Tab-separated table of C-alpha atoms in Angstrom:
chain	number	residue	atom	x	y	z
A	1	MET	CA	-31.207	272.107	160.211
A	2	THR	CA	-31.515	268.843	162.159
A	3	GLY	CA	-30.333	268.324	165.710
A	4	SER	CA	-27.475	266.155	164.469
A	5	GLN	CA	-26.305	268.867	162.072
A	6	ALA	CA	-26.457	271.469	164.868
A	7	ALA	CA	-24.421	269.211	167.173
A	8	GLY	CA	-21.936	268.643	164.368
A	9	ARG	CA	-21.504	272.387	163.852
A	10	LEU	CA	-21.049	272.882	167.601
A	11	PHE	CA	-18.442	270.080	167.753
A	12	ALA	CA	-16.661	271.481	164.734
A	13	ALA	CA	-16.554	274.867	166.487
A	14	LEU	CA	-15.019	273.303	169.613
A	15	ILE	CA	-12.339	271.670	167.450
A	16	ALA	CA	-11.670	274.892	165.552
A	17	VAL	CA	-11.182	276.903	168.728
A	18	THR	CA	-8.882	274.220	170.220
A	19	ALA	CA	-6.800	273.929	167.094
A	20	TRP	CA	-6.471	277.691	166.437
A	21	LEU	CA	-5.507	278.312	170.104
A	22	ALA	CA	-2.920	275.560	170.016
A	23	VAL	CA	-1.427	276.771	166.757
A	24	VAL	CA	-1.233	280.379	167.902
A	25	LEU	CA	0.355	279.475	171.181
A	26	ARG	CA	2.880	277.121	169.572
A	27	ALA	CA	3.799	279.866	167.089
A	28	TRP	CA	4.269	282.334	169.931
A	29	ILE	CA	6.342	279.936	172.019
A	30	VAL	CA	8.696	278.907	169.169
A	31	THR	CA	9.016	282.475	167.887
A	32	SER	CA	9.925	283.745	171.325
A	33	PHE	CA	12.473	281.035	171.712
A	34	VAL	CA	13.996	281.764	168.326
A	35	MET	CA	14.180	285.558	169.016
A	36	ALA	CA	15.915	284.818	172.348
A	37	GLN	CA	18.631	283.162	170.282
A	38	GLY	CA	19.176	286.402	168.325
A	39	ARG	CA	17.206	285.365	165.217
A	40	THR	CA	14.279	287.289	163.798
A	41	ALA	CA	10.570	286.887	164.422
A	42	LEU	CA	10.124	286.013	160.743
A	43	ASP	CA	12.696	283.237	161.105
A	44	GLY	CA	10.723	281.970	164.046
A	45	LEU	CA	7.440	281.933	162.177
A	46	VAL	CA	9.026	280.206	159.136
A	47	THR	CA	10.504	277.615	161.489
A	48	VAL	CA	7.334	276.805	163.360
A	49	PHE	CA	5.092	276.662	160.318
A	50	SER	CA	7.592	274.463	158.472
A	51	TYR	CA	6.535	271.542	160.718
A	52	PHE	CA	3.983	269.194	159.227
A	53	THR	CA	2.169	269.165	162.594
A	54	LEU	CA	1.532	272.889	162.406
A	55	GLN	CA	0.583	272.813	158.765
A	56	ALA	CA	-1.839	269.957	159.263
A	57	ASN	CA	-3.394	271.668	162.320
A	58	VAL	CA	-3.832	274.901	160.381
A	59	ILE	CA	-5.596	273.075	157.566
A	60	LEU	CA	-7.723	271.272	160.078
A	61	ALA	CA	-8.578	274.509	161.900
A	62	ILE	CA	-9.646	276.139	158.569
A	63	VAL	CA	-11.831	273.150	157.665
A	64	ALA	CA	-13.314	272.914	161.111
A	65	THR	CA	-14.127	276.603	161.064
A	66	ALA	CA	-15.806	276.331	157.722
A	67	CYS	CA	-17.870	273.347	158.966
A	68	ALA	CA	-18.852	275.230	162.115
A	69	LEU	CA	-20.032	278.208	160.102
A	70	ARG	CA	-21.557	276.493	157.068
A	71	GLY	CA	-22.499	273.003	158.354
A	72	GLU	CA	-23.214	270.642	155.412
A	73	ALA	CA	-23.490	273.462	152.866
A	74	ASP	CA	-21.757	272.418	149.645
A	75	GLY	CA	-18.210	273.727	149.236
A	76	PHE	CA	-14.635	272.453	148.993
A	77	LEU	CA	-13.897	272.867	152.686
A	78	THR	CA	-17.087	271.100	153.848
A	79	ARG	CA	-17.011	268.171	151.357
A	80	PRO	CA	-16.834	264.770	152.999
A	81	SER	CA	-13.692	263.998	150.919
A	82	THR	CA	-11.993	267.091	152.260
A	83	ARG	CA	-12.822	266.251	155.847
A	84	ALA	CA	-11.719	262.650	155.308
A	85	ALA	CA	-8.376	263.901	153.945
A	86	VAL	CA	-7.921	266.098	157.055
A	87	THR	CA	-8.722	263.110	159.188
A	88	VAL	CA	-5.987	261.074	157.517
A	89	TYR	CA	-3.467	263.913	157.920
A	90	ILE	CA	-4.147	264.465	161.603
A	91	VAL	CA	-4.283	260.790	162.485
A	92	ILE	CA	-0.852	260.327	160.918
A	93	VAL	CA	0.351	263.363	162.950
A	94	GLY	CA	-0.833	261.642	166.144
A	95	VAL	CA	0.564	258.237	165.264
A	96	ILE	CA	4.024	259.435	164.177
A	97	TYR	CA	4.278	261.504	167.315
A	98	ALA	CA	3.295	258.670	169.578
A	99	VAL	CA	5.543	256.082	167.862
A	100	LEU	CA	8.586	258.107	166.832
A	101	LEU	CA	8.702	261.551	168.426
A	102	ALA	CA	7.196	261.515	171.930
A	103	GLY	CA	9.836	262.056	174.545
A	104	LEU	CA	12.596	263.280	172.205
A	105	ARG	CA	12.311	266.826	173.573
A	106	GLN	CA	11.834	267.871	177.181
A	107	LEU	CA	9.096	270.458	177.284
A	108	THR	CA	8.159	272.687	180.184
A	109	GLY	CA	5.448	275.171	181.118
A	110	LEU	CA	2.817	276.162	178.567
A	111	ALA	CA	4.574	274.150	175.828
A	112	VAL	CA	3.402	270.905	177.465
A	113	PRO	CA	-0.404	271.354	177.132
A	114	VAL	CA	0.043	272.965	173.721
A	115	ASP	CA	2.027	269.944	172.540
A	116	ILE	CA	-0.667	267.592	173.877
A	117	ALA	CA	-3.394	269.616	172.131
A	118	LEU	CA	-1.589	269.524	168.768
A	119	HIS	CA	-0.499	265.852	168.794
A	120	ARG	CA	-3.247	264.168	170.808
A	121	VAL	CA	-6.372	266.139	171.645
A	122	VAL	CA	-7.066	267.625	168.206
A	123	PRO	CA	-6.384	264.309	166.373
A	124	VAL	CA	-8.831	262.464	168.700
A	125	LEU	CA	-11.502	265.175	168.455
A	126	PHE	CA	-11.400	265.445	164.661
A	127	THR	CA	-11.451	261.647	164.253
A	128	LEU	CA	-14.520	261.481	166.446
A	129	TYR	CA	-16.055	264.325	164.423
A	130	TRP	CA	-15.519	262.423	161.185
A	131	LEU	CA	-16.951	259.198	162.635
A	132	ILE	CA	-20.032	260.761	164.206
A	133	PHE	CA	-20.996	263.757	162.089
A	134	VAL	CA	-19.558	263.527	158.528
A	135	PRO	CA	-21.973	261.992	156.025
A	136	LYS	CA	-20.852	258.534	154.911
A	137	GLY	CA	-20.859	256.737	151.585
A	138	ARG	CA	-19.479	259.624	149.516
A	139	LEU	CA	-15.858	258.652	149.256
A	140	ALA	CA	-14.265	257.036	146.158
A	141	TRP	CA	-11.358	254.585	146.059
A	142	ARG	CA	-9.377	257.098	143.989
A	143	ASP	CA	-9.620	259.783	146.715
A	144	PRO	CA	-6.660	258.592	148.862
A	145	LEU	CA	-4.360	259.088	145.867
A	146	ALA	CA	-5.489	262.718	145.586
A	147	TRP	CA	-5.063	263.195	149.309
A	148	LEU	CA	-1.363	262.339	148.980
A	149	ALA	CA	-0.677	265.641	147.236
A	150	PHE	CA	-0.255	267.629	150.474
A	151	PRO	CA	2.134	265.243	152.285
A	152	ALA	CA	4.100	264.630	149.024
A	153	LEU	CA	4.588	268.373	148.582
A	154	TYR	CA	5.599	268.638	152.211
A	155	VAL	CA	8.327	266.038	151.710
A	156	VAL	CA	9.771	268.159	148.906
A	157	TYR	CA	9.490	271.297	150.972
A	158	SER	CA	11.066	269.827	154.080
A	159	LEU	CA	14.078	268.576	152.148
A	160	ILE	CA	14.548	271.986	150.445
A	161	TYR	CA	14.142	273.729	153.794
A	162	GLY	CA	16.701	271.485	155.414
A	163	ALA	CA	19.177	271.932	152.546
A	164	LEU	CA	18.884	275.706	152.693
A	165	THR	CA	18.908	276.192	156.447
A	166	GLY	CA	20.832	273.133	157.705
A	167	ARG	CA	17.858	272.477	160.075
A	168	TYR	CA	16.057	269.172	159.381
A	169	LEU	CA	12.775	269.134	161.215
A	170	TYR	CA	12.380	265.450	161.915
A	171	PRO	CA	14.952	262.772	162.811
A	172	PHE	CA	13.662	260.395	160.122
A	173	SER	CA	14.374	263.073	157.426
A	174	ASN	CA	17.760	264.254	158.730
A	175	VAL	CA	19.807	263.971	155.582
A	176	PRO	CA	23.247	264.811	157.146
A	177	VAL	CA	22.794	261.870	159.574
A	178	LEU	CA	20.883	259.400	157.423
A	179	GLY	CA	21.870	260.328	153.854
A	180	TYR	CA	19.420	260.936	151.024
A	181	PRO	CA	18.638	257.293	150.251
A	182	ARG	CA	17.576	256.469	153.816
A	183	ALA	CA	15.745	259.828	154.219
A	184	LEU	CA	13.823	259.315	150.969
A	185	ALA	CA	13.019	255.723	151.886
A	186	ASN	CA	11.622	256.930	155.160
A	187	ALA	CA	9.523	259.487	153.309
A	188	ALA	CA	8.250	256.817	150.953
A	189	LEU	CA	7.207	254.645	153.912
A	190	ILE	CA	5.344	257.520	155.524
A	191	LEU	CA	3.591	258.391	152.258
A	192	LEU	CA	2.623	254.700	151.985
A	193	ALA	CA	1.170	255.000	155.468
A	194	PHE	CA	-0.892	258.020	154.377
A	195	TYR	CA	-2.212	256.056	151.370
A	196	GLY	CA	-2.948	252.953	153.384
A	197	LEU	CA	-4.840	254.864	156.015
A	198	GLY	CA	-6.770	256.684	153.259
A	199	LEU	CA	-7.819	253.367	151.780
A	200	ALA	CA	-8.847	252.111	155.225
A	201	LEU	CA	-10.902	255.277	155.760
A	202	VAL	CA	-12.723	254.758	152.446
A	203	ALA	CA	-13.427	251.149	153.390
A	204	LEU	CA	-14.772	252.269	156.810
A	205	ASP	CA	-16.826	255.006	155.181
A	206	ARG	CA	-18.522	252.463	152.901
A	207	ALA	CA	-19.069	250.025	155.717
A	208	LEU	CA	-20.670	252.662	157.909
A	209	ALA	CA	-22.870	253.850	155.043
A	210	GLY	CA	-24.011	250.288	154.448
A	211	SER	CA	-24.830	249.812	158.124
A	212	ALA	CA	-26.841	253.018	158.157
A	213	ILE	CA	-28.857	251.898	155.154
A	214	ARG	CA	-29.546	248.476	156.724
A	215	ALA	CA	-30.590	250.123	159.970
A	216	ARG	CA	-33.243	252.181	158.145
A	217	GLN	CA	-34.758	249.145	156.380
């Protein structure tokens, strides 16, 4: 194992610990709040893990853990395409939070650093990990389309969840306020952002791979 690979595994471990800790604390905070309202712990867990932010961070934590343990060993979780997909997901989490959601809720106490970790720290750390440590030149132009599966399924899930519970998790998907045409249009725009960022990541991957090859000549 090279020094770069060892550093990559160590950095992945740091990301994994940060993400897992933030996810567990957010689940505990939300579940405690829900139970204080007279609802069940299960209801609290379903609520917190229905947010795209939590789902994306859990996927990221699983991938980062696999990379910390296995390094560049071949496997689905450690493939460059999988890590690129996670990068797209978590960057969108950070961007949507910064542009549309920051400041909508007044947080206090432990919820503040946990929120920062989930929406800012983890996205920055994993993006740096992808830029510095993930092998380049292994992505295909078709990959971003496959990466859309998770956010597309989430759109369907969130609409079903909202219809069944009456709780719509994000203001841009609030059907009672916006109506289905506007909510679905917003979802389409967000999915387009996922796809566009995916294409940009593939282009950057190829550019960085080309630069590395030229540097070795």
